Coordinates of N, CA and C and ligand atoms in Angstrom, one line a residue:
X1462 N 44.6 114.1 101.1 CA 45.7 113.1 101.1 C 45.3 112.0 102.1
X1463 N 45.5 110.5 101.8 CA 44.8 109.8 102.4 C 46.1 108.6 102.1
X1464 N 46.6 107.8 103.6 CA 47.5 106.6 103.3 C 47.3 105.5 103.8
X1465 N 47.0 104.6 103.3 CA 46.9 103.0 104.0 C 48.1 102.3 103.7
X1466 N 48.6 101.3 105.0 CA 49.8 100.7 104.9 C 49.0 99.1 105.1
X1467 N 49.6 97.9 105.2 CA 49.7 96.8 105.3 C 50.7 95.7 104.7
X1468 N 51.4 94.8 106.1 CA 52.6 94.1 105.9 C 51.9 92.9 105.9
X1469 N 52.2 91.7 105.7 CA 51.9 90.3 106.2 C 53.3 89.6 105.8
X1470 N 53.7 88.5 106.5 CA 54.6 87.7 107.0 C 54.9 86.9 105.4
X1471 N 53.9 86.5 104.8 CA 53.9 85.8 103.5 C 53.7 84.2 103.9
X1472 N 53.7 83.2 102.9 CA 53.3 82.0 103.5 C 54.2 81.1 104.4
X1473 N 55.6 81.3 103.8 CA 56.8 80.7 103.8 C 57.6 80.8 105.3
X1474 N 58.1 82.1 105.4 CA 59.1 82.7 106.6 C 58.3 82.7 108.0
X1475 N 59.2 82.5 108.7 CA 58.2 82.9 110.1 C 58.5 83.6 111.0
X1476 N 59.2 84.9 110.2 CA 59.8 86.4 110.6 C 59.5 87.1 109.4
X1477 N 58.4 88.3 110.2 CA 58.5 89.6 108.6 C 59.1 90.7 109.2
X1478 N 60.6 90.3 108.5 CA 61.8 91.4 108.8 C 61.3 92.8 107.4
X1479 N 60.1 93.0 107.0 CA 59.9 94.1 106.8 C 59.2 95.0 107.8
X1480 N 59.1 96.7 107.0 CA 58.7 97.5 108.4 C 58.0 98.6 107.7
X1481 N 57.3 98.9 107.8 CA 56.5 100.5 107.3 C 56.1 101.7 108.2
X1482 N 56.0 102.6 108.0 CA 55.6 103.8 109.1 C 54.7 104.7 107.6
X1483 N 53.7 105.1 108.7 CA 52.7 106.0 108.1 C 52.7 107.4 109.2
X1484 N 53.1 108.5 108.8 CA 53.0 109.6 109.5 C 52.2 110.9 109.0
X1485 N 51.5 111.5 109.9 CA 50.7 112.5 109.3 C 52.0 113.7 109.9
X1486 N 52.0 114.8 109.4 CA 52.8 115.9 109.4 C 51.9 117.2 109.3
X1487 N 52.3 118.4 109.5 CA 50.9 119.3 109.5 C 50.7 119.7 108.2
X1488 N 49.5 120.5 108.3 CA 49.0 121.0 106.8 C 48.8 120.1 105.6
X1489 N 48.6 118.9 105.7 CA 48.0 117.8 104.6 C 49.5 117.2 104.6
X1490 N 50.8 117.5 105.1 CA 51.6 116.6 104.4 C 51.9 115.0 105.3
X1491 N 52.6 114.4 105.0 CA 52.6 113.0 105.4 C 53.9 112.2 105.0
X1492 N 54.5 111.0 106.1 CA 55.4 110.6 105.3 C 54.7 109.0 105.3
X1493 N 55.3 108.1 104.2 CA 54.9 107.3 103.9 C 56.4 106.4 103.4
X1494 N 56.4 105.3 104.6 CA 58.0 104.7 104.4 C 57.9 103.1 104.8
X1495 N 58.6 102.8 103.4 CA 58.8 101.2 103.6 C 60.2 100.5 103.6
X1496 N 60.2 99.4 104.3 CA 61.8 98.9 104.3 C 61.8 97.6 104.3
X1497 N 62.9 96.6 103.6 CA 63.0 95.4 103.9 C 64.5 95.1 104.7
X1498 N 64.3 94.4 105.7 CA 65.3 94.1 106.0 C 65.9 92.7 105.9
X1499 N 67.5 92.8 105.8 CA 68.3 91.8 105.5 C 69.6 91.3 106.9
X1500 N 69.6 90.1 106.6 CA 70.9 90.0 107.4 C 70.8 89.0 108.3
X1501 N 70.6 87.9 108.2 CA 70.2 86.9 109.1 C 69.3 86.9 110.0
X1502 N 69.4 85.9 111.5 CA 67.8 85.3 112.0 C 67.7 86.9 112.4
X1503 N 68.8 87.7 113.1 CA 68.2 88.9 113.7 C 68.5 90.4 113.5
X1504 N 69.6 90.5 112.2 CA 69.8 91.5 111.8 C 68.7 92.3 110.9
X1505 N 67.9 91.3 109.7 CA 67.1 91.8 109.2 C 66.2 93.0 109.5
X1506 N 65.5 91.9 110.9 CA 64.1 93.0 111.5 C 64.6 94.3 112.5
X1507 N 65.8 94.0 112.8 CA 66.7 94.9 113.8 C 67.3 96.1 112.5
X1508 N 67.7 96.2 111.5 CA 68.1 96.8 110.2 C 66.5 97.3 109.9
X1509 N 65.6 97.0 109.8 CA 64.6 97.5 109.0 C 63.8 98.2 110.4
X1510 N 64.0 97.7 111.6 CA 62.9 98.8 112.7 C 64.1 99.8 112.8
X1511 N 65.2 100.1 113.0 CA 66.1 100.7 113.2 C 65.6 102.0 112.1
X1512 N 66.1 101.9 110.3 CA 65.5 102.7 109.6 C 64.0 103.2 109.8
X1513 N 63.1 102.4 110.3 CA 61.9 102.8 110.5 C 62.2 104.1 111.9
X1514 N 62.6 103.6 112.8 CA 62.6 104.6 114.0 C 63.3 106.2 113.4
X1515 N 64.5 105.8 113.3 CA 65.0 106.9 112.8 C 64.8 107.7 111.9
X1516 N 64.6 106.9 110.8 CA 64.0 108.4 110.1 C 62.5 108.9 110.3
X1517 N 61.6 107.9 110.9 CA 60.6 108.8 111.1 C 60.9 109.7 112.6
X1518 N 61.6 109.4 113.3 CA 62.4 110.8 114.5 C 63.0 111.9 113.5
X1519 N 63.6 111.6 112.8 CA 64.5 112.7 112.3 C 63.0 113.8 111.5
X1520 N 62.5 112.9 110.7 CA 61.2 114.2 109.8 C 60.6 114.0 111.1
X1521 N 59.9 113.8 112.0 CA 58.7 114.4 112.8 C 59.9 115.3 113.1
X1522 N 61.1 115.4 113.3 CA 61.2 116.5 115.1 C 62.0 117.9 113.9
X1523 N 62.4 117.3 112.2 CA 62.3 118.4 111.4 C 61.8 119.2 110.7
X1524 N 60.4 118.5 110.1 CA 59.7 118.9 109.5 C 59.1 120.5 109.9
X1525 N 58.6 121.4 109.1 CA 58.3 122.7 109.2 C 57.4 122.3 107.8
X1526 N 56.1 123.3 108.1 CA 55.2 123.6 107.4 C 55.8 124.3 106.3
X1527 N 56.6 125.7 106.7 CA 57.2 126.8 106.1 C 58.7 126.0 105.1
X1528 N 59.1 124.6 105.4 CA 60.5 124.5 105.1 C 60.7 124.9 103.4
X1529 N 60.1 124.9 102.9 CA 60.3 125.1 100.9 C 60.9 123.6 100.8
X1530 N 60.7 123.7 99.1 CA 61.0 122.4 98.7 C 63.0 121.9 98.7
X1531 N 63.9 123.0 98.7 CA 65.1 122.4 98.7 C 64.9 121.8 100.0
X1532 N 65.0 122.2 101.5 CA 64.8 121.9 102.6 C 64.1 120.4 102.5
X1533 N 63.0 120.4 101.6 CA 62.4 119.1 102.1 C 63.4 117.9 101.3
X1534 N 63.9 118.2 100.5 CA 64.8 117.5 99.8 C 66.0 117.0 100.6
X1535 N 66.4 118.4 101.5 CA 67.7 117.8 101.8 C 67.4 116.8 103.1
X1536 N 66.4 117.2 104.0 CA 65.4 116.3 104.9 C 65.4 114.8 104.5
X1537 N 64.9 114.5 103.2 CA 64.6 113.2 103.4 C 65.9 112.2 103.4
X1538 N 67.2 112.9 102.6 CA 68.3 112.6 102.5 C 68.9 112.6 103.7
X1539 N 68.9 113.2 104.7 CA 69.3 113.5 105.9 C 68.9 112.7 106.6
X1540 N 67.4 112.2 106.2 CA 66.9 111.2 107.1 C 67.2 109.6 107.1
X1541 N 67.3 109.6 105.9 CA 68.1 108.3 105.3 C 69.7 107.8 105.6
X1542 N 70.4 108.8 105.6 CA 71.7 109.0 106.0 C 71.9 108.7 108.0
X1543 N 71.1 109.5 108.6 CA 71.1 109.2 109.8 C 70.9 107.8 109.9
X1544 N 69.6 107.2 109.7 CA 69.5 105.7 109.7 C 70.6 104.8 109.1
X1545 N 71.3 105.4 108.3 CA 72.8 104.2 107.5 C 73.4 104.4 109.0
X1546 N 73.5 105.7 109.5 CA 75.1 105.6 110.6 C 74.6 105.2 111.6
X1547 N 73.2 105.1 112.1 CA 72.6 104.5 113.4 C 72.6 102.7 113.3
X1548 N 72.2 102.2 111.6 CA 72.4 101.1 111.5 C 73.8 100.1 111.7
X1549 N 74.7 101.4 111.0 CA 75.7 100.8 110.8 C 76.5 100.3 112.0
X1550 N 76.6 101.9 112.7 CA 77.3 101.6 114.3 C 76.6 100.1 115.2
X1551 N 75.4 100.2 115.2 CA 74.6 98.9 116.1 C 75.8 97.7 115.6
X1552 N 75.5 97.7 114.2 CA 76.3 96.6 113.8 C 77.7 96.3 113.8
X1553 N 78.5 97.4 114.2 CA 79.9 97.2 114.8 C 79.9 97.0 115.9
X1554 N 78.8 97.2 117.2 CA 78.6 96.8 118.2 C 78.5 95.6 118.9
X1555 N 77.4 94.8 117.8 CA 77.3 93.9 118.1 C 77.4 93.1 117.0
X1556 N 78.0 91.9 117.4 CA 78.8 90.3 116.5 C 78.0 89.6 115.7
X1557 N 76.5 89.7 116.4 CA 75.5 89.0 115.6 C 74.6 89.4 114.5
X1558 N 75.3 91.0 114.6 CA 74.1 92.1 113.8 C 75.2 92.3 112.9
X1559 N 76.1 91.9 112.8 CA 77.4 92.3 111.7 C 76.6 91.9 110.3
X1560 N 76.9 93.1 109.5 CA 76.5 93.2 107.7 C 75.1 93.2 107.9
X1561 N 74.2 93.7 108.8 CA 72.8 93.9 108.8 C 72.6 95.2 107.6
X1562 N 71.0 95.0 107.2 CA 71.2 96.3 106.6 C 69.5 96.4 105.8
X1563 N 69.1 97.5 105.1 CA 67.6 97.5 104.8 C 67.5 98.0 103.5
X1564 N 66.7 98.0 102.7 CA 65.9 98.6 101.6 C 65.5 99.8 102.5
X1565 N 65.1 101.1 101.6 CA 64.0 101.9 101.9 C 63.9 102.6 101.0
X1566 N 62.2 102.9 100.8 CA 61.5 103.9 99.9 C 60.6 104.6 100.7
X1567 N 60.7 105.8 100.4 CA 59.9 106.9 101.2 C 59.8 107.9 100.6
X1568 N 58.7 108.8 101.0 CA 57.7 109.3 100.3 C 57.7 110.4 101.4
X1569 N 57.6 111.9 101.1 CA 57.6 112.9 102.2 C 56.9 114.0 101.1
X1570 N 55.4 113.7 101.4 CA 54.5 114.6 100.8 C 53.9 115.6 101.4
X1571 N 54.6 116.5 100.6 CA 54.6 117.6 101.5 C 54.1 118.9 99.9
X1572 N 53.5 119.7 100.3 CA 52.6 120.9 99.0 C 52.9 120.8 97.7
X1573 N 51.5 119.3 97.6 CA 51.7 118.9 96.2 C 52.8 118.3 95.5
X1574 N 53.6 118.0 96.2 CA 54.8 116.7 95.5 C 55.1 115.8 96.7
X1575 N 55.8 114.9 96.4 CA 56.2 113.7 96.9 C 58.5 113.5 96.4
X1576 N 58.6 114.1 98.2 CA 60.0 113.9 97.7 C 60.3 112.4 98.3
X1577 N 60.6 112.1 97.4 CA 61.1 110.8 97.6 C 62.6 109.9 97.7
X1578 N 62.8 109.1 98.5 CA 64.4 108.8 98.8 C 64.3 107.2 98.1
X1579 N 65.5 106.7 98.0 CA 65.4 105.1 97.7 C 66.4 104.6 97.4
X1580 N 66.6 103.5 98.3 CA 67.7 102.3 98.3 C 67.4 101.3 98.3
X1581 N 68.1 100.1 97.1 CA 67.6 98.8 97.2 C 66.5 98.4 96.4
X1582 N 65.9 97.6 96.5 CA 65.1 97.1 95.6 C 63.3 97.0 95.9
X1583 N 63.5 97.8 97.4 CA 61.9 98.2 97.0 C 61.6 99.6 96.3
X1584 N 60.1 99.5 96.2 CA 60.0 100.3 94.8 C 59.0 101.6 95.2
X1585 N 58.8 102.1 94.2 CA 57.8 103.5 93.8 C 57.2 103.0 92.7
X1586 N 55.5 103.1 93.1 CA 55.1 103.5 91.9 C 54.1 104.4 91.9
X1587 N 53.8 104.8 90.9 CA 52.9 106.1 90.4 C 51.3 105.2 89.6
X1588 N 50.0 105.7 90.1 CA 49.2 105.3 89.2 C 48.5 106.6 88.5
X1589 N 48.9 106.9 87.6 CA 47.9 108.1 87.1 C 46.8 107.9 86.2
X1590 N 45.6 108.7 85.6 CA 44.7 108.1 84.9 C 45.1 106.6 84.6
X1591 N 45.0 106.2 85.0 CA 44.7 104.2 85.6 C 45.4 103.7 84.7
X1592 N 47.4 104.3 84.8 CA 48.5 103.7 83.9 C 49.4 103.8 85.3
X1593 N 50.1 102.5 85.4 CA 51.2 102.6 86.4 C 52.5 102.6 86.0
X1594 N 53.3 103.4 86.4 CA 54.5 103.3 85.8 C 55.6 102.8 87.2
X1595 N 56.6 102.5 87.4 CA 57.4 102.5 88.2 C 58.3 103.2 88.0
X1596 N 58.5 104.3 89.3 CA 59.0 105.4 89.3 C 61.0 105.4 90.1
X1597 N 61.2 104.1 90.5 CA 62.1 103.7 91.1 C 62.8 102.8 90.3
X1598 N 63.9 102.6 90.5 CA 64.9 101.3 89.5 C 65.7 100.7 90.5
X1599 N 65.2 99.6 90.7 CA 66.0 98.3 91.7 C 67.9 98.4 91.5
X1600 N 67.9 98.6 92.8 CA 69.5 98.4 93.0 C 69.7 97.0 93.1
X1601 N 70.1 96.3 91.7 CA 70.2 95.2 92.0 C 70.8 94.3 90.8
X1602 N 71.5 93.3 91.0 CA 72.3 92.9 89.7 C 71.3 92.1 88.8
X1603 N 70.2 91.8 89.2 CA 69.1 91.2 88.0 C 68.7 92.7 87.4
X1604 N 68.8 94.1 88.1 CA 68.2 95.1 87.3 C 69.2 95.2 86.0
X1605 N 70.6 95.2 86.9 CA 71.7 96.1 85.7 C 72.0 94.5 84.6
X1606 N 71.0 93.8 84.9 CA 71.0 92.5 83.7 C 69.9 93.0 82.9
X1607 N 68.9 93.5 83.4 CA 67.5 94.0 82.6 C 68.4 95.3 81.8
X1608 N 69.1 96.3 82.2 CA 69.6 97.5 81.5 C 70.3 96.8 80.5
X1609 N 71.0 95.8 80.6 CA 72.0 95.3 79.7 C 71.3 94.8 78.6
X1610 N 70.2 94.8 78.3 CA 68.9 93.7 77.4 C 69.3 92.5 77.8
X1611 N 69.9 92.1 78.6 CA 70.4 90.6 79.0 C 69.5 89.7 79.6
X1612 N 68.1 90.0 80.4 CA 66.7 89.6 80.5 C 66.1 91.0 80.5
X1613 N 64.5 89.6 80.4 CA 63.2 90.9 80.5 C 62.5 91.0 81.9
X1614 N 61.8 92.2 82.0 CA 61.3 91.9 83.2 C 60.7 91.2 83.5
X1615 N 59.8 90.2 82.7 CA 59.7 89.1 83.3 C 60.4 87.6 83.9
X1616 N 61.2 87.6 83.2 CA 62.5 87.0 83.4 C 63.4 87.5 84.5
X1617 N 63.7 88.7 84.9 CA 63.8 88.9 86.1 C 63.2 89.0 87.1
X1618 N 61.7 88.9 87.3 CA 61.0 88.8 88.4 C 61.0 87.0 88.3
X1619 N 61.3 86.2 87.9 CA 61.2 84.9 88.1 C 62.9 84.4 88.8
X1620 N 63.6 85.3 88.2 CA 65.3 84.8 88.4 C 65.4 84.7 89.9
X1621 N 66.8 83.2 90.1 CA 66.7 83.0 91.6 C 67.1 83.6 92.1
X1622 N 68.3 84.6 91.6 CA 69.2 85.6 92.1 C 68.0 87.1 92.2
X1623 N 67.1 87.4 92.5 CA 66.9 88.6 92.4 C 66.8 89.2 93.7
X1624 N 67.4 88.7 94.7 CA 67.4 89.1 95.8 C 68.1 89.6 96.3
X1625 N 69.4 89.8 95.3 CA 71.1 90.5 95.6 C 70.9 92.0 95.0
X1626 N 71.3 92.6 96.6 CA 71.1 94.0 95.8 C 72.1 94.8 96.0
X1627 N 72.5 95.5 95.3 CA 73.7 96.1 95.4 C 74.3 97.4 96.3
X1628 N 72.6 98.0 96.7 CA 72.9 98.5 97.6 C 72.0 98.7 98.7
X1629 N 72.3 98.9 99.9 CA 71.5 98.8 101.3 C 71.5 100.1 102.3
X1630 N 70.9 100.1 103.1 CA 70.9 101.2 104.5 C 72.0 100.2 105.1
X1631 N 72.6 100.8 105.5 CA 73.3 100.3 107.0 C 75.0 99.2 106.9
X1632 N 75.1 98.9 105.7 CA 76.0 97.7 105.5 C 77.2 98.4 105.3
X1633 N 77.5 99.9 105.0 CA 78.7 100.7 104.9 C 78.6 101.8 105.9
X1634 N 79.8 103.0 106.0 CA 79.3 104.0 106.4 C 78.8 105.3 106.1
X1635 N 78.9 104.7 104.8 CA 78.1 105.6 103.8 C 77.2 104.7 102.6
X1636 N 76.0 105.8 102.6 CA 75.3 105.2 101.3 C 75.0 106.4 100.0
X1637 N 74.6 105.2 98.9 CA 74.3 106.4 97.9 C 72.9 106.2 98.1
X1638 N 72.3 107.5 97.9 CA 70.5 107.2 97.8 C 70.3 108.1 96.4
X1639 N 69.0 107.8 95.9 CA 68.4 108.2 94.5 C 67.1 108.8 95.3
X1640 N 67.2 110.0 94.4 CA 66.0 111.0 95.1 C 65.6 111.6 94.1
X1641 N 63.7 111.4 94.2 CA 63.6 112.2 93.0 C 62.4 113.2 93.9
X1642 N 61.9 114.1 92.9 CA 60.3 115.2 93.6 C 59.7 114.9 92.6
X1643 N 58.7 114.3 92.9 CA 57.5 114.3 91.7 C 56.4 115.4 92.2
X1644 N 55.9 115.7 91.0 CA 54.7 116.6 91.3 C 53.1 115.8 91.1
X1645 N 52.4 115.8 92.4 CA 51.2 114.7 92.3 C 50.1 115.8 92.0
X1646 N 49.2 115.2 91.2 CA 47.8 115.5 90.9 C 46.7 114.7 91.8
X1647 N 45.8 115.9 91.8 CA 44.3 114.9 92.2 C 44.0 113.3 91.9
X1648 N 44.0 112.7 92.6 CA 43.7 111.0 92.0 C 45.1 110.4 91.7
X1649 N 46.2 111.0 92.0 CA 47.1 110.3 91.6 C 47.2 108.9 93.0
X1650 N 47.8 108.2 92.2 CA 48.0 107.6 93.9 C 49.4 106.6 93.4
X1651 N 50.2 106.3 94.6 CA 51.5 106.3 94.4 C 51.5 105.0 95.8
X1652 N 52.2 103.8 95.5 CA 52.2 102.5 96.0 C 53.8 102.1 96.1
X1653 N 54.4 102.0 97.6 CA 55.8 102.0 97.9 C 55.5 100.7 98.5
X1654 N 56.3 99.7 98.0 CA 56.2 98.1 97.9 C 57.5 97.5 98.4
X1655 N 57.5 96.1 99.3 CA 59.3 95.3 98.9 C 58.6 94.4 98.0
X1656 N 59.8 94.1 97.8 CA 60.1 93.2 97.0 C 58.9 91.7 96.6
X1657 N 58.3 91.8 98.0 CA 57.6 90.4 97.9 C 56.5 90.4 97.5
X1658 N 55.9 91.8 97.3 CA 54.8 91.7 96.5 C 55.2 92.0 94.9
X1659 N 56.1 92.6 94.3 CA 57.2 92.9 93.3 C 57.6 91.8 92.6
X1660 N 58.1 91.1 92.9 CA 58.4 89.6 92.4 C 57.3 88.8 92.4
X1661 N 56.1 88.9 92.8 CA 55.0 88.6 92.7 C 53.9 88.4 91.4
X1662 N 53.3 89.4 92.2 CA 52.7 90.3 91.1 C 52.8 91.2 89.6
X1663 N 53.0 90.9 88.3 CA 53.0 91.2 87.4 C 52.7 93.1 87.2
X1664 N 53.4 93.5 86.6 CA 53.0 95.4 86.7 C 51.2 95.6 86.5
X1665 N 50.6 94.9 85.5 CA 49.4 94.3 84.6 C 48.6 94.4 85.9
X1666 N 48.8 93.6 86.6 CA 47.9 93.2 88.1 C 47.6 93.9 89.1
X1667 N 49.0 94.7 89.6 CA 49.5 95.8 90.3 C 48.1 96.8 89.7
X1668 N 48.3 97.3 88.3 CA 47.8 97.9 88.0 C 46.3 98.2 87.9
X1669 N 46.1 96.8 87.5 CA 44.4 96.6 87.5 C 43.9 96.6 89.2
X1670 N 44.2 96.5 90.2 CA 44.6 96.8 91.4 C 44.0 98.1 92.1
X1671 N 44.9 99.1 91.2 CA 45.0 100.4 91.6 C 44.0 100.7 90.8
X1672 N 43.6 101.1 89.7 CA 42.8 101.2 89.3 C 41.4 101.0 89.6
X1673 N 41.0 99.7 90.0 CA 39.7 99.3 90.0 C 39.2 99.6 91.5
X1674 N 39.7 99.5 92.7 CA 39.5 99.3 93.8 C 39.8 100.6 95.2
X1675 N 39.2 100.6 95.9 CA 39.8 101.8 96.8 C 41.1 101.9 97.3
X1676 N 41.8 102.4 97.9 CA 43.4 102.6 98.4 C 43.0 100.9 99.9
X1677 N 42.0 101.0 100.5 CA 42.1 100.2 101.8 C 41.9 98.6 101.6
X1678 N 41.2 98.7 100.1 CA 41.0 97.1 99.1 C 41.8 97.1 98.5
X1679 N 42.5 97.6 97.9 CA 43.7 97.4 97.7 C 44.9 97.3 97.9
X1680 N 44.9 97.4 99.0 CA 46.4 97.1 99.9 C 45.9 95.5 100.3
X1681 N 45.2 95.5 100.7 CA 44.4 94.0 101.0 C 44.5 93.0 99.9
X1682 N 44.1 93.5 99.0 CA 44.1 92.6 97.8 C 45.2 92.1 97.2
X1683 N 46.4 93.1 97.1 CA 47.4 93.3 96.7 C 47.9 92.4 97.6
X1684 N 48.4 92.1 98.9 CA 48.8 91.5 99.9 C 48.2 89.8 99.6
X1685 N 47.1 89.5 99.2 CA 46.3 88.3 99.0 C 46.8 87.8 97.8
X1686 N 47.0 88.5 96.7 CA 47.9 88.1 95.3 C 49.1 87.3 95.4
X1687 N 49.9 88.1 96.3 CA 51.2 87.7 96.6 C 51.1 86.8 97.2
X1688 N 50.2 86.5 98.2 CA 50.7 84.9 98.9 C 49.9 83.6 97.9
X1689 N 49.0 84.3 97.2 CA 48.5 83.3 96.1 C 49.5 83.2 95.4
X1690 N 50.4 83.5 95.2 CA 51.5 83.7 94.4 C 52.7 82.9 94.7
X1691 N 52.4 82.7 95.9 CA 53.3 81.2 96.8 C 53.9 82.2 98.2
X1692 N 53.5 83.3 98.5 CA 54.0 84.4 99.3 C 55.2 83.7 99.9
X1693 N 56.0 83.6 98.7 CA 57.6 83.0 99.3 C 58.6 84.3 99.8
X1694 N 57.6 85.5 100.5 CA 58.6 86.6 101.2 C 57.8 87.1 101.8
X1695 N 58.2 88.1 102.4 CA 57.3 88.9 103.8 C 57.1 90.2 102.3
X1696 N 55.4 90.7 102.7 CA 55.2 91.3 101.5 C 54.7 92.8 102.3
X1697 N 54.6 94.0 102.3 CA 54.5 95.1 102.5 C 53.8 95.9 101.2
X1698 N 53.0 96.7 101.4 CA 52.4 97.9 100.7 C 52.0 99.2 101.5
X1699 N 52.6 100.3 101.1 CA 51.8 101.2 101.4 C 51.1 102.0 100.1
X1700 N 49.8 102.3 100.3 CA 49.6 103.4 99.1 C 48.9 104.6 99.3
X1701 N 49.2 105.9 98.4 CA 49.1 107.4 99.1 C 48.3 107.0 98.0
X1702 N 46.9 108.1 98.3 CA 46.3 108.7 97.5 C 45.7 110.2 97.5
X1703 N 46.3 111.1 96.5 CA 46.6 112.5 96.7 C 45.2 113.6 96.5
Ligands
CA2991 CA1 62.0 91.0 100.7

């Protein structure tokens, strides 16, 4: 198991209120977590290190070798949950942090699967024999326009609106999260993205990406797309390879 992360600012902003954490855990497993944050000049990066701290505190100080798979399941959910009520309270605290709040996708690979948590609109994907699929579905009203056949995904990675998402870390006191366990093979390798390289980059590119190039050129490369691309966002990748 091997994970490379890299963020860049993008061309445009000159705050990357996104955040990533790479953690090794014992016995080969690992967590692998990305976030975008939102909410003005200072809630964004304060919403997105917030989920970054906390949930990697909560899996480093719970994690067990021995936990089984329901355990790791209910962990990553746990972990995600703590970060909504750590975000949320900051933000009743304070006036300027009011309605802050984050994306997150995370990845807790642990004996041969990948439990995974996810809110918001950054994503999962899966590369297997050199086909990517995306394994996550954008909380977001350009998505539930794509479910509707009402656009296509290309048409929604172009739309102005695709940055409204319907749901966040931190902006209630409760969140819903979507959790799935995939089971990874040798060579699989799995790419937890925001949005800025997503709206970017075409699946086609992404793909030819993963495929052609090692996990550490390809986080690089991937990152270089997107600001060729007008890097009109702060862009993030991490990618596992199993
Ligand atoms: Ca973003």
């Amino acid at each position: 198991m091997k994970i490379v992360g890299k963020t860049d600012v993008g061309m445009v902003r000159d705050v990357n209120q996104d955040a990533f954490k790479i953690l090794a855990l014992g016995q080969g497993a690992g967590l692998a977590l990305v976030c975008d944050g939102m909410g003005g000049a200072r809630g964004g990066d304060t919403a997105s290190y917030i989920a970054k701290q906390v949930i990697t505190d909560t899996i480093r100080e719970k994690y067990d070798d021995a936990m089984g798979a329901e355990t790791a399941k209910i962990l990553v959910r746990e972990a995600v949950l703590e970060a909504n009520r750590s975000i949320y309270q900051t933000a009743r605290e304070n006036a300027e942090l009011a309605g802050m709040g984050t994306t997150v996708v995370l990845a807790l690979l642990y004996q041969n699967h990948a439990y995974v948590a996810h809110v918001g609109d950054s994503r999962l994907y899966r590369c297997r024999d050199s086909k990517l699929s995306q394994l996550t579905r954008d909380h977001s009203y350009i998505q539930e326009m794509v479910d509707r056949g009402e656009l296509s995904p290309d048409q929604a990675r172009q739309h102005p609106d695709r940055n409204f998402i319907t749901r966040a870390v931190g902006v209630q006191w409760d969140v819903d999260i979507d959790l799935h366990i995939l089971e990874l093979k040798p060579g699989d390798r799995l790419l937890l993205c925001t949005d800025g390289l997503s709206s970017t980059c075409p699946d086609e590119q992404i793909e030819r990406v993963l495929q052609q190039e090692t996990i550490e050129e390809a986080a690089e490369i991937l990152i270089q797309l997107a600001n060729q691309g007008g890097g009109h966002d702060n862009i993030t990748v991490v990618i596992v390879e199993s």
